[in-house]
Amino acid sequence: MSRAQLVVLGAGPGGYTAAFRAADLGLDVTLVERHERLGGVCLNVGCIPSKALLHVAKVLAEAEDAAAHGIAFGAPSIDLDGVRAFKDGAVDRLTGGLGQMAKGRKVTVVRGEARFTGAHAMEVDGERLEFDRCIVAAGSHAVRLPGIPAEHPRVLDSTSALDLADVPERLLVVGGGIIGLEMATVYDALGSAVTVVELQDGLIPGADRDLVKPLHKRISGRYAAIHLGTAVEAVEPDGEALRVTFGEGGPEPAAFDRVLVAVGRRANGDRLGLDAAGVELGARGVVPVDRQMRTNVPHIFAIGDLVGEPMLAHKAIHEGKVAAEAAAGRRDAAFDPVAIPAVAYTDPELAWAGLTETQAAEEGVTVEVGRFPWSASGRALSSGRPDGMTKWIVEKGSGRLLGAGIVGPHAGELIAEAVLAMETGADVEDLGLTIHPHPTLSESLGIAAEVAAGTATDLPPVRRRSA
Ligand code: NAD
């Protein structure tokens, strides 16, 4: 039996951040993780390895696009072992670094599967571990679909898709959300004929349609097919391949070499024995918490995917800090962001933060939208990618910045300025007065604000009604 002042359950970005922050605040911390390596899904089988593969995809796509700019490289020669080694190297460095940082902070790492046995105790692989306080950061798992044999070696989830066992000739991606489309970007660049099937009537349903449009247009020209408003009825082994039947309104049955299922994730709240600790559960495995990330049991906190959407590492990291500070007795700690950015690292990238135009319409918020098409951006044109767009969603009358959306290469980097502007209460005038370097894509945020303020000079004049 062992005991700690604070036990953090789960060593993903939320969990290790909480553990390290709590240790820095002087608590004696034990971090429990079922996998050998720290870092959770994000570092080991999510954000980081996928970004390594997306980097490779970007290089391939840029080399291909360069043919239109007077440079031809010829067909690439792809060494899958080399690609895998590059990806694994990035993961190894990061996860190894976490182990060192845990040691440096004297955080005890316990490996094993944890289950609560009481309000101050859990069992980790049969060993009792007691705690004064606990932060639960046990994440989420991929949703499975009835009719699709998840255990079949040719049926992939986001984890096995990253293994890159081969480059299937015909890949079906079920789910046109962020994971599905990021992996589609990778396999398309490597040479697969990609088909996407999405249940809703548009890709990336959470994003505004004008952001999705350039992505849809580009991938429609590259992929074998995109079927919207379509369900997969069944996936059956058929010799070496998989035979897929689609629901009403869908295409004829077809054969694929691999099928990737990426239809969302579900919180792990009902897999931890939390009832033994008296912690109440919400719907779909989500654990309800207050602004300090406390569950209904005041000394037990929950963070990250476990507390629900958006299931994003950067949200978990900030929640982890709040929970650690609250667990260390800081009364003013609270998770209260103005905006949480979302990024799809597709080609082009999509990024948005704060209120979307769709939400504004649904909630009856009257807004003005300042849009700057990248076809008028010198930097986008001179990079051969004028297909992007930047927009601000602004409160009518006050000029307050409520939301931003960007589509185009580097959108994920550019959105950070928009988040800072919203967090610090800037308005359209502040953004317009901020001198952005020229020529950059970052200028598009300043110019989109000018469009909203009516002071833009980088677009044709707005026709004024005569007085
Ligand atoms: P998602 O919710 O983003 O997308 C799932 C998609 O599958 C949706 O478009 C949904 O309409 C569709 N779908 C659901 N059921 C379907 C069905 N039966 N047939 C066809 N389509 C169906 O989920 P995801 O892409 O699996 O990602 C899971 C989580 O991980 C999300 O919360 C996401 O935000 C997060 N994530 C984030 C990033 C990032 O920030 N770049 C990357 C990967 C994952």
PDB file of C-alpha atoms in Angstrom, residues 4 42 74 87 101 111 180 355 456:
ATOM      1  CA  ALA A   4       0.180  10.373  -1.879  1.00  0.00           C
ATOM      2  CA  CYS A  42      -1.768  12.711 -27.919  1.00  0.00           C
ATOM      3  CA  GLY A  74       9.429  13.709 -60.681  1.00  0.00           C
ATOM      4  CA  LYS A  87       7.502   9.664 -36.797  1.00  0.00           C
ATOM      5  CA  MET A 101      10.744  15.985 -16.282  1.00  0.00           C
ATOM      6  CA  ARG A 111       2.398   1.914 -14.037  1.00  0.00           C
ATOM      7  CA  GLY A 180     -10.719  11.088 -40.709  1.00  0.00           C
ATOM      8  CA  LEU A 355     -18.270  32.100 -31.803  1.00  0.00           C
ATOM      9  CA  ALA A 456      -9.938  48.150 -45.666  1.00  0.00           C
TER      10      ALA A 456
END
